[in-house]
Coordinates of C-alpha atoms (C1' of nucleotides) in Angstrom, one line a residue:
Chain A
X1 CA 221.1 10.4 293.7
X2 CA 222.6 10.3 289.9
X3 CA 220.7 7.7 287.6
X4 CA 222.3 4.4 287.5
X5 CA 224.0 4.1 283.9
X6 CA 225.7 0.8 283.3
X7 CA 227.0 -1.1 279.8
X8 CA 228.8 -4.1 278.2
X9 CA 231.7 -2.9 276.1
X10 CA 232.8 -5.7 273.7
X11 CA 235.6 -5.6 271.8
X12 CA 234.5 -7.0 268.1
X13 CA 237.8 -9.2 267.6
X14 CA 236.5 -12.6 268.0
X15 CA 233.7 -15.2 268.8
X16 CA 231.1 -13.5 271.1
X17 CA 232.3 -15.1 274.3
X18 CA 230.0 -16.5 277.2
X19 CA 232.3 -14.5 279.4
X20 CA 231.1 -11.1 277.8
X21 CA 227.3 -12.6 277.9
X22 CA 228.3 -13.2 281.6
X23 CA 229.2 -9.9 282.7
X24 CA 226.2 -8.2 280.5
X25 CA 223.8 -10.0 282.5
X26 CA 224.7 -8.7 286.0
X27 CA 225.2 -5.1 284.6
X28 CA 221.7 -5.5 283.2
X29 CA 220.4 -6.8 286.3
X30 CA 221.6 -3.9 287.9
X31 CA 220.6 -1.2 286.0
X32 CA 217.2 -2.5 285.7
X33 CA 216.9 -3.3 289.5
X34 CA 217.7 0.1 290.1
X35 CA 215.6 1.8 287.3
X36 CA 218.7 2.6 285.1
X37 CA 219.7 2.2 281.7
X38 CA 222.3 -0.9 280.3
X39 CA 223.9 0.1 277.3
X40 CA 226.2 -1.5 274.7
X41 CA 228.9 0.2 273.4
X42 CA 231.2 -1.5 270.5
X43 CA 235.2 -0.8 271.6
X44 CA 236.7 -1.1 268.2
X45 CA 239.9 0.8 268.6
X46 CA 242.1 -2.4 267.5
X47 CA 241.9 -1.6 263.9
X48 CA 243.9 -4.8 262.8
X49 CA 241.7 -7.2 265.0
X50 CA 238.2 -5.4 264.8
X51 CA 236.0 -6.6 262.1
X52 CA 232.6 -6.0 261.4
X53 CA 231.3 -9.5 261.4
X54 CA 232.6 -9.9 264.7
X55 CA 230.4 -7.2 265.9
X56 CA 227.5 -8.2 264.4
X57 CA 227.8 -11.7 265.9
X58 CA 228.5 -10.4 269.2
X59 CA 225.0 -8.3 268.9
X60 CA 223.3 -11.7 267.5
X61 CA 224.4 -13.7 270.5
X62 CA 223.5 -11.1 273.0
X63 CA 220.2 -10.8 271.4
X64 CA 220.1 -14.3 271.1
X65 CA 220.2 -14.6 275.1
X66 CA 217.8 -11.9 275.6
X67 CA 220.3 -9.7 276.7
X68 CA 218.9 -6.5 275.6
X69 CA 220.3 -2.9 275.8
X70 CA 218.8 0.5 275.4
X71 CA 221.4 2.3 273.7
X72 CA 223.9 1.0 271.2
X73 CA 225.1 1.2 267.5
X74 CA 222.5 -0.7 266.3
X75 CA 219.7 1.0 268.0
X76 CA 221.2 4.9 268.9
X77 CA 220.7 6.8 271.8
X78 CA 221.5 10.1 273.2
X79 CA 225.1 9.5 273.4
X80 CA 225.5 8.4 270.0
X81 CA 227.8 7.1 268.2
X82 CA 228.3 3.8 270.0
X83 CA 231.3 2.6 267.9
X84 CA 234.6 4.1 269.4
X85 CA 236.2 3.8 265.7
X86 CA 233.7 6.6 265.3
X87 CA 234.3 8.8 268.3
X88 CA 237.7 10.0 267.6
X89 CA 237.2 13.7 267.6
X90 CA 236.1 13.2 271.1
X91 CA 239.7 11.5 272.1
X92 CA 241.5 13.7 270.1
X93 CA 239.8 16.9 271.7
X94 CA 240.5 15.4 275.0
X95 CA 244.1 14.0 274.8
X96 CA 244.8 17.8 274.1
X97 CA 243.8 18.9 277.4
X98 CA 245.7 16.3 279.1
X99 CA 248.5 17.2 276.8
X100 CA 248.0 21.0 278.0
X101 CA 248.2 20.3 281.5
X102 CA 251.5 17.9 281.3
X103 CA 249.4 15.0 282.6
X104 CA 250.4 13.2 279.3
X105 CA 253.4 13.8 277.1
X106 CA 254.9 12.2 274.0
X107 CA 256.8 9.2 273.2
X108 CA 259.1 8.7 270.6
X109 CA 260.4 5.5 271.8
X110 CA 260.7 2.4 269.2
X111 CA 259.0 -1.1 270.0
X112 CA 262.6 -2.4 269.7
X113 CA 263.9 -0.2 272.5
X114 CA 260.6 -1.0 274.6
X115 CA 261.3 -4.3 274.4
X116 CA 264.8 -4.5 275.0
X117 CA 263.9 -2.6 278.3
X118 CA 261.4 -5.2 279.3
X119 CA 263.5 -7.8 278.8
X120 CA 266.5 -5.7 280.9
X121 CA 263.5 -5.3 283.5
X122 CA 262.6 -9.2 283.7
X123 CA 266.4 -10.0 284.3
X124 CA 266.4 -7.6 287.4
X125 CA 264.1 -8.2 289.5
X126 CA 262.0 -4.7 289.2
X127 CA 258.5 -3.6 287.8
X128 CA 258.2 -4.1 284.6
X129 CA 257.0 -0.5 282.8
X130 CA 258.2 2.5 280.8
X131 CA 261.0 4.2 282.1
X132 CA 260.4 7.5 281.5
X133 CA 262.8 8.0 278.6
X134 CA 260.7 10.7 276.6
X135 CA 259.8 12.7 279.6
X136 CA 263.3 14.5 279.2
X137 CA 262.9 15.5 275.7
X138 CA 262.6 19.4 275.9
X139 CA 259.4 21.1 274.1
X140 CA 261.5 22.5 271.2
X141 CA 262.7 19.0 270.7
X142 CA 259.6 17.6 270.6
X143 CA 257.9 20.4 268.6
X144 CA 260.6 19.6 266.0
X145 CA 260.1 15.9 266.1
X146 CA 256.2 16.1 265.3
X147 CA 257.2 18.8 262.7
X148 CA 259.5 16.1 261.3
X149 CA 256.7 13.8 261.4
X150 CA 258.0 11.1 263.4
X151 CA 256.1 8.5 264.6
X152 CA 255.2 8.7 268.4
X153 CA 252.7 7.7 271.1
X154 CA 251.1 9.8 273.9
X155 CA 251.6 8.4 277.5
X156 CA 249.9 9.3 280.6
X157 CA 251.9 10.6 283.6
X158 CA 251.9 8.5 286.8
X159 CA 252.9 9.7 290.2
X160 CA 256.4 8.7 291.5
X161 CA 255.4 7.8 294.8
X162 CA 252.1 6.8 297.0
X163 CA 249.7 4.4 296.7
X164 CA 246.3 4.8 294.8
X165 CA 243.2 3.8 296.9
X166 CA 240.1 2.8 295.7
X167 CA 236.9 1.2 296.6
X168 CA 235.4 -1.9 295.1
X169 CA 231.7 -2.4 295.5
X170 CA 232.2 -6.0 296.6
X171 CA 236.0 -6.7 297.7
X172 CA 236.3 -3.3 299.7
X173 CA 239.6 -1.3 299.9
X174 CA 242.2 -1.8 297.3
X175 CA 245.7 -0.2 297.7
X176 CA 248.0 -0.3 294.5
X177 CA 251.4 1.6 294.7
X178 CA 251.7 3.9 292.3
X179 CA 255.5 2.4 291.1
X180 CA 253.3 -0.5 290.2
X181 CA 251.4 1.3 287.4
X182 CA 253.2 2.0 283.8
X183 CA 252.9 4.8 282.1
X184 CA 250.2 3.9 280.0
X185 CA 249.7 4.8 276.2
X186 CA 246.8 6.8 275.9
X187 CA 246.9 7.3 271.9
X188 CA 248.3 4.7 270.1
X189 CA 250.7 5.9 266.5
X190 CA 248.2 5.2 264.5
X191 CA 246.2 7.8 266.2
X192 CA 243.7 5.8 267.9
X193 CA 243.0 5.6 271.6
X194 CA 243.6 2.5 273.6
X195 CA 241.4 0.5 276.0
X196 CA 242.4 2.8 279.1
X197 CA 241.7 5.9 277.4
X198 CA 238.5 5.8 275.2
X199 CA 237.1 3.6 277.8
X200 CA 237.5 6.2 280.4
X201 CA 236.5 9.3 278.4
X202 CA 233.3 7.1 277.2
X203 CA 232.0 6.1 280.5
X204 CA 232.5 9.6 281.4
X205 CA 230.5 11.3 278.4
X206 CA 227.9 8.4 278.4
X207 CA 227.4 9.1 282.2
X208 CA 228.4 5.6 283.1
X209 CA 227.7 5.4 286.8
X210 CA 228.8 2.0 287.5
X211 CA 231.6 -0.3 286.0
X212 CA 230.7 -3.6 286.6
X213 CA 233.8 -6.0 284.7
X214 CA 235.6 -8.8 285.0
X215 CA 238.5 -9.0 287.9
X216 CA 241.3 -8.8 285.2
X217 CA 241.1 -5.1 285.4
X218 CA 241.6 -4.4 288.8
X219 CA 245.4 -4.0 288.2
X220 CA 244.7 -1.4 285.8
X221 CA 241.7 0.7 287.8
X222 CA 244.3 3.3 289.4
X223 CA 245.0 4.2 285.9
X224 CA 241.3 4.8 284.7
X225 CA 240.7 6.5 288.0
X226 CA 243.9 8.8 287.3
X227 CA 242.7 9.7 284.4
X228 CA 239.2 10.7 285.8
X229 CA 241.3 13.1 288.2
X230 CA 243.3 14.5 285.4
X231 CA 240.0 15.5 283.7
X232 CA 238.5 16.3 287.2
X233 CA 235.6 14.2 286.5
X234 CA 233.7 12.2 288.8
X235 CA 234.6 8.6 288.7
X236 CA 232.1 5.6 288.6
X237 CA 231.8 3.2 291.1
X238 CA 233.8 -0.1 290.6
X239 CA 232.9 -3.3 291.0
X240 CA 235.1 -6.0 289.9
X241 CA 233.2 -9.8 289.2
X242 CA 235.0 -12.9 289.6
X243 CA 236.1 -14.6 286.2
X244 CA 234.4 -17.5 284.8
X245 CA 237.2 -20.7 285.0
X246 CA 237.9 -23.8 283.0
X247 CA 238.0 -27.1 285.3
X248 CA 241.5 -26.4 286.1
X249 CA 240.5 -22.9 287.2
X250 CA 242.5 -21.1 284.8
X251 CA 240.3 -18.7 283.5
X252 CA 238.1 -19.5 281.0
X253 CA 239.8 -20.3 277.9
X254 CA 238.6 -21.3 274.0
X255 CA 241.7 -24.2 274.2
X256 CA 240.1 -25.8 277.2
X257 CA 236.5 -25.1 276.9
X258 CA 233.4 -24.3 274.4
X259 CA 233.4 -19.9 275.0
X260 CA 231.6 -19.5 271.8
X261 CA 228.3 -18.3 272.6
X262 CA 227.2 -19.4 269.2
X263 CA 228.4 -22.8 270.3
X264 CA 226.0 -23.2 272.7
X265 CA 223.3 -22.2 270.4
X266 CA 224.0 -24.7 267.6
X267 CA 224.7 -27.3 270.5
X268 CA 220.9 -26.9 271.2
X269 CA 221.0 -25.4 274.1
X270 CA 217.9 -23.0 275.1
X271 CA 218.9 -18.8 275.7
X272 CA 217.0 -19.0 278.7
X273 CA 218.9 -21.9 280.3
X274 CA 222.1 -20.6 279.4
X275 CA 221.2 -17.0 281.0
X276 CA 220.2 -19.0 283.9
X277 CA 223.2 -20.9 284.4
X278 CA 225.3 -17.8 283.7
X279 CA 223.3 -16.3 286.7
X280 CA 224.3 -19.3 289.1
X281 CA 227.7 -18.4 288.1
X282 CA 228.8 -16.5 291.7
X283 CA 225.4 -15.5 292.6
X284 CA 222.5 -17.1 294.1
X285 CA 218.5 -16.1 294.7
X286 CA 218.0 -15.2 298.0
X287 CA 215.5 -17.8 298.3
X288 CA 218.0 -20.2 296.6
X289 CA 215.9 -21.2 293.6
X290 CA 218.0 -22.6 290.9
X291 CA 216.0 -21.9 287.9
X292 CA 215.0 -18.6 287.4
X293 CA 214.3 -16.4 284.3
X294 CA 216.4 -13.2 284.0
X295 CA 213.2 -11.2 284.8
X296 CA 213.2 -12.8 288.4
X297 CA 217.1 -12.3 288.4
X298 CA 216.5 -8.8 288.1
X299 CA 213.6 -9.0 290.4
X300 CA 215.2 -10.4 293.4
X301 CA 218.6 -9.0 292.1
X302 CA 221.8 -7.9 294.8
X303 CA 225.2 -7.3 294.0
X304 CA 226.0 -7.9 297.3
X305 CA 225.5 -11.8 296.7
X306 CA 228.1 -11.8 294.7
X307 CA 230.6 -14.5 295.5
X308 CA 234.1 -14.1 294.6
X309 CA 235.5 -17.5 294.2
X310 CA 236.4 -18.0 290.5
X311 CA 233.3 -20.5 289.4
X312 CA 234.3 -23.2 287.6
X313 CA 232.0 -23.2 284.1
X314 CA 231.0 -26.9 284.3
X315 CA 228.6 -27.9 281.4
X316 CA 227.2 -30.6 283.3
X317 CA 225.2 -28.6 285.2
X318 CA 224.0 -26.8 282.3
X319 CA 223.0 -29.7 280.5
X320 CA 220.7 -30.7 283.9
X321 CA 219.3 -27.2 283.6
X322 CA 218.3 -27.2 280.0
X323 CA 217.0 -30.4 280.1
X324 CA 214.8 -29.2 283.0
X325 CA 213.8 -26.3 280.8
X326 CA 212.8 -28.4 278.0
X327 CA 210.7 -30.8 280.0
X328 CA 209.2 -27.9 282.1
X329 CA 209.1 -25.2 279.7
X330 CA 208.2 -26.3 276.5
X331 CA 204.5 -27.7 275.7
X332 CA 204.8 -30.1 272.6
X333 CA 204.0 -27.7 270.0
X334 CA 206.5 -25.3 271.4
X335 CA 209.2 -28.0 271.3
X336 CA 208.4 -29.1 268.0
X337 CA 208.9 -25.4 266.7
X338 CA 211.7 -24.5 268.2
X339 CA 213.6 -27.5 267.0
X340 CA 212.5 -27.5 263.8
X341 CA 213.7 -23.8 263.8
X342 CA 217.1 -25.0 265.0
X343 CA 217.4 -28.1 263.0
X344 CA 215.8 -27.1 259.6
X345 CA 217.3 -23.4 259.0
X346 CA 216.4 -23.4 255.2
X347 CA 219.8 -22.0 254.0
X348 CA 221.6 -24.8 256.0
X349 CA 218.8 -27.8 254.7
X350 CA 219.8 -26.2 251.2
X351 CA 223.4 -26.7 251.9
X352 CA 223.0 -30.3 253.2
X353 CA 220.4 -31.8 250.4
X354 CA 223.0 -31.6 247.4
X355 CA 225.6 -33.2 249.3
X356 CA 223.5 -36.3 250.4
X357 CA 221.4 -36.7 246.7
X358 CA 224.1 -38.1 245.2
X359 CA 224.7 -40.6 247.9
X360 CA 221.2 -42.0 248.6
X361 CA 219.0 -44.7 247.1
X362 CA 216.2 -44.2 249.2
X363 CA 214.9 -41.7 252.0
X364 CA 215.4 -44.2 254.3
X365 CA 219.0 -43.8 253.7
X366 CA 219.0 -40.0 254.5
X367 CA 218.6 -39.8 258.1
X368 CA 221.5 -42.3 259.1
X369 CA 224.0 -40.0 256.5
X370 CA 222.7 -37.0 257.5
X371 CA 222.7 -37.6 261.4
X372 CA 226.0 -35.9 262.1
X373 CA 224.9 -32.5 261.1
X374 CA 222.4 -32.5 263.9
X375 CA 223.9 -34.4 266.7
X376 CA 226.9 -33.2 269.7
X377 CA 229.7 -35.1 269.7
X378 CA 229.9 -38.4 267.5
X379 CA 230.2 -41.7 269.5
X380 CA 233.8 -42.7 268.6
X381 CA 236.9 -44.9 270.0
X382 CA 240.7 -44.8 269.1
X383 CA 239.9 -48.1 266.8
X384 CA 237.6 -45.9 264.2
X385 CA 240.7 -44.0 263.5
X386 CA 242.9 -46.7 262.8
X387 CA 244.9 -46.5 259.2
X388 CA 247.4 -48.2 257.6
X389 CA 249.4 -45.4 257.4
X390 CA 248.7 -43.2 260.4
X391 CA 249.4 -43.8 263.9
X392 CA 247.3 -42.3 266.3
X393 CA 250.0 -39.4 266.9
X394 CA 250.1 -38.8 263.5
X395 CA 246.2 -38.6 263.3
X396 CA 246.3 -36.3 266.8
X397 CA 249.1 -34.3 264.7
X398 CA 246.9 -33.7 261.6
X399 CA 243.6 -33.0 263.7
X400 CA 245.4 -30.6 265.4
X401 CA 247.4 -28.5 262.8
X402 CA 243.9 -28.9 260.7
X403 CA 242.1 -27.2 263.7
X404 CA 244.7 -24.1 264.2
X405 CA 244.6 -23.7 260.2
X406 CA 240.6 -23.2 260.4
X407 CA 241.1 -21.1 263.5
X408 CA 243.0 -18.7 261.2
X409 CA 241.0 -18.6 258.1
X410 CA 238.9 -15.3 257.9
X411 CA 236.1 -17.0 255.8
X412 CA 234.8 -20.1 256.6
X413 CA 233.0 -21.2 252.7
X414 CA 234.2 -24.6 251.5
X415 CA 236.6 -23.3 249.4
X416 CA 238.6 -21.4 252.1
X417 CA 238.7 -25.1 254.4
X418 CA 239.5 -26.6 251.3
X419 CA 242.5 -24.1 250.2
X420 CA 243.6 -24.7 253.9
X421 CA 243.5 -28.6 253.9
X422 CA 244.9 -28.6 250.8
X423 CA 247.8 -26.2 251.9
X424 CA 248.5 -28.2 254.9
X425 CA 248.7 -31.6 253.1
X426 CA 251.4 -30.1 250.8
X427 CA 253.4 -28.7 253.9
X428 CA 253.2 -31.9 255.6
X429 CA 253.7 -33.7 252.4
X430 CA 251.0 -36.0 252.8
X431 CA 248.5 -37.3 250.5
X432 CA 245.1 -35.2 251.3
X433 CA 243.2 -38.6 251.1
X434 CA 245.2 -39.4 254.2
X435 CA 245.0 -36.2 255.6
X436 CA 241.5 -36.0 255.5
X437 CA 241.0 -39.6 256.9
X438 CA 240.8 -38.5 260.8
X439 CA 239.0 -35.6 260.0
X440 CA 236.2 -37.5 258.4
X441 CA 235.9 -39.8 261.3
X442 CA 236.4 -36.9 263.7
X443 CA 233.8 -34.7 262.0
X444 CA 231.1 -37.5 260.7
X445 CA 232.4 -40.1 263.3
X446 CA 232.5 -42.4 260.2
X447 CA 235.5 -42.9 257.6
X448 CA 232.9 -42.5 254.7
X449 CA 230.6 -39.8 254.6
X450 CA 229.5 -36.3 252.7
X451 CA 232.2 -34.3 251.8
X452 CA 234.2 -33.4 254.9
X453 CA 235.2 -30.2 253.7
X454 CA 231.8 -29.2 252.6
X455 CA 230.1 -30.9 255.9
X456 CA 232.6 -28.4 258.1
X457 CA 231.5 -25.4 256.5
X458 CA 227.9 -26.2 256.8
X459 CA 228.8 -27.3 260.6
X460 CA 230.5 -23.7 261.6
X461 CA 234.0 -23.3 263.4
X462 CA 232.3 -23.8 266.8
X463 CA 230.9 -27.2 266.4
X464 CA 234.2 -28.5 264.4
X465 CA 236.5 -27.6 266.7
X466 CA 234.4 -29.0 269.7
X467 CA 234.4 -32.3 267.5
X468 CA 238.2 -32.2 266.4
X469 CA 239.1 -31.5 270.0
X470 CA 237.2 -34.7 271.3
X471 CA 238.5 -36.6 268.8
X472 CA 242.0 -35.5 269.8
X473 CA 241.0 -36.4 273.2
X474 CA 239.8 -39.8 272.1
X475 CA 242.9 -40.5 270.6
X476 CA 244.9 -40.5 273.9
X477 CA 245.0 -36.4 273.8
X478 CA 247.8 -34.4 273.6
X479 CA 250.3 -34.1 276.3
X480 CA 251.8 -30.9 277.3
X481 CA 255.4 -31.9 276.0
X482 CA 253.7 -33.1 272.3
X483 CA 251.9 -29.8 272.5
X484 CA 254.8 -28.0 272.3
X485 CA 256.7 -30.3 269.8
X486 CA 253.4 -29.4 267.5
X487 CA 253.1 -25.8 267.6
X488 CA 257.0 -25.9 267.2
X489 CA 256.6 -27.5 264.3
X490 CA 253.3 -25.8 263.1
X491 CA 255.3 -22.4 263.5
X492 CA 258.0 -23.9 261.6
X493 CA 255.9 -24.8 258.5
X494 CA 255.4 -21.2 258.3
X495 CA 251.5 -21.8 259.0
X496 CA 251.2 -19.3 261.8
X497 CA 253.3 -16.1 263.4
X498 CA 254.2 -16.3 267.0
X499 CA 250.9 -15.0 268.7
X500 CA 248.2 -16.6 266.7
X501 CA 248.5 -19.7 268.6
X502 CA 248.2 -18.8 271.9
X503 CA 245.7 -16.2 271.3
X504 CA 242.3 -17.1 272.8
Chain B
rG1 C1' 260.1 -11.6 289.0
rU2 C1' 257.0 -7.9 291.1
rC3 C1' 252.2 -6.2 292.5
rC4 C1' 246.7 -7.2 293.0
rC5 C1' 242.4 -10.7 293.9
rC6 C1' 240.4 -15.4 296.1
rU7 C1' 239.9 -19.7 299.2
rU8 C1' 233.0 -24.0 302.4
rC9 C1' 231.6 -31.5 299.4
rG10 C1' 234.6 -32.8 292.9
rU11 C1' 231.6 -28.9 290.6
rC12 C1' 227.4 -24.4 291.6
rU13 C1' 226.9 -22.4 296.1
rA14 C1' 224.0 -21.5 301.5
rG15 C1' 226.3 -19.3 305.9
rA16 C1' 226.8 -11.6 307.9
rG17 C1' 229.9 -14.9 315.7
rG18 C1' 225.7 -19.2 319.0
rC19 C1' 219.5 -21.9 314.8
rC20 C1' 225.9 -25.8 312.1
rU21 C1' 226.2 -32.9 314.3
rA22 C1' 227.4 -27.0 308.4
rG23 C1' 222.0 -26.9 304.3
rG24 C1' 220.7 -26.9 298.7
rA25 C1' 221.8 -28.4 293.7
rC26 C1' 224.9 -30.9 289.8
rA27 C1' 227.6 -35.0 289.2
rC28 C1' 228.4 -40.1 291.3
rC29 C1' 226.5 -44.6 294.0
rG30 C1' 222.1 -47.6 295.9
rG31 C1' 216.4 -47.8 295.7
rG32 C1' 212.0 -47.2 293.8
rU33 C1' 208.2 -46.1 289.4
rU34 C1' 208.9 -47.6 284.4
rU35 C1' 207.9 -53.7 278.9
rU36 C1' 213.9 -51.4 278.4
rC37 C1' 215.9 -46.7 278.8
rA38 C1' 215.7 -41.8 280.2
rU39 C1' 212.6 -38.9 283.3
rC40 C1' 210.2 -38.8 288.2
rC41 C1' 210.6 -39.8 293.6
rC42 C1' 213.3 -42.0 297.6
rG43 C1' 218.2 -42.7 300.3
rG44 C1' 224.0 -42.3 300.6
rC45 C1' 228.4 -40.6 299.5
rA46 C1' 231.2 -36.0 300.1
rA47 C1' 233.9 -29.7 302.1
rC48 C1' 235.1 -24.9 306.3
rG49 C1' 243.3 -25.0 303.0
rG50 C1' 247.1 -24.7 307.6
rG51 C1' 248.5 -21.9 311.7
rG52 C1' 248.2 -18.4 315.4
rG53 C1' 245.0 -15.0 317.6
rU54 C1' 240.0 -12.2 319.5
rU55 C1' 235.9 -14.3 322.3
rC56 C1' 231.9 -17.6 327.1
rG57 C1' 231.3 -19.2 321.8
rA58 C1' 234.4 -19.1 315.4
rA59 C1' 233.1 -21.6 308.5
rA60 C1' 232.0 -16.9 310.1
rC61 C1' 236.5 -11.2 313.1
rC62 C1' 242.2 -9.9 313.1
rC63 C1' 247.2 -12.0 311.5
rC64 C1' 250.7 -15.0 309.4
rC65 C1' 251.6 -18.9 306.0
rA66 C1' 250.3 -22.3 302.0
rG67 C1' 247.5 -22.7 297.6
rG68 C1' 244.7 -21.0 293.4
rG69 C1' 243.7 -16.9 290.0
rG70 C1' 245.2 -12.2 287.5
rA71 C1' 247.6 -8.3 285.6
rC72 C1' 252.3 -6.5 283.8
rG73 C1' 251.3 -5.1 275.2
rC74 C1' 251.2 1.0 270.4
rC75 C1' 245.2 -6.4 273.2
rA76 C1' 240.9 -5.1 275.0

RNA sequence: GUCCCCUUCGUCUAGAGGCCUAGGACACCGGGUUUUCAUCCCGGCAACGGGGGUUCGAAACCCCCAGGGGACGCCA
């Protein structure tokens, strides 16, 4: 039998997501249980959104959780490079085969035309997808357009009739009509491959035997399978895991839950507990044990024990588990070491000291003043936000606007944050002093504290987001109606483009 | 709108036709231990979405419905 090889293929376009860790965990357990390999590949074909920092954060986060891999961009391996941006030559060579066989074609349609088409199809009741417009263009015409340097993409052809039937390891037979499948773009006009193309090409060349991924990919599996068929390659076994959910059952999102692995690290969870908790999402040990290590999970792993209902990521149970780990797994010395390592990172302390020094008269003043740097959520209620000029709604709005503003920052230095706050104060025509007041309370729990801008920079976005959101909820929360109004206003202030706010 | 996936306590889940009066865990409530609190221990509350089949027997198998979720990007 073919050697088992699985992979996690994150896209470095944001914070390291617990969903990534979740899928990585199952891939790793499955591979190791079969004596195979678990590898990491970076899917950075989105030139605009990918960043080196995000890639590094993701690697750090997975390593922190102990989800190590045996091949990857950081350690190399037989099938290097493991970063898609470095594999263009391969994609270029492979797409040529498809073009030659007429399995793919060049498309010169403008995004405006495609947008109109989509709107029209929405209006009718038909399936949304490309209408095959450029399929009509003759070979000479295509050659002409190319010689003229016209911008274009490459799409794959899709059978006009019939069904794609495939087997999912957990769900059994899945049948999707080809008419439902769009003529997927394989190569973008910037010459880089889309996910669908790069993913299939790499999985084949990296000899991936089992693709264990989120349920969100079920509908695009036919495209992937068709590519394997076009190339004459043997496809992998597919297995679609349930999606982690918010409390309201929607797909786990940053808006409704802390999704960044960094958040859990900064909040003082133990990596073993977080991984254990993820292992309990949709899976159970055969003997029903709830506390188990990743090694124990691997040893008893059985993919068929995955249950398919989307598990709600409920921090309450994680809290209980983490407490159990702290009590049962750490002796006093280990606790002391881990705590010190977590709390007193030299670079963090070095930044906090100057802020404290100018405000204390005795060392006994330090702890009360600095406590919020080491705490989770502050103990606050609505009365804490009472202000002569700001109503509760004003405060909610300011906090939400600041949060949106912070989430768009590329850097997180005090100057970046200060600029963002000053800019917002100006566009809102509010004094910076008033604007910052609710932020002081949200972050430090008090209206007087060390510089809130420096503090935010030190605490980081994950913790800041959690506290600002908590403050908003303490202030009564934002209703759907209010949220819409806020978004509209924020956009009109020219603070965000259309997509930025809704993106996760 | 079109298609796909899913459905057991509030939450994570056990359950592979009789062991199910549906089990465990978190949360919650009550009690005990503890100088308080927490921990720890004991107890309690609480679920098979609905309707049809199949079967001697259905939480489990089939069908329909409903509900939830996902996908429909030159994002992944």
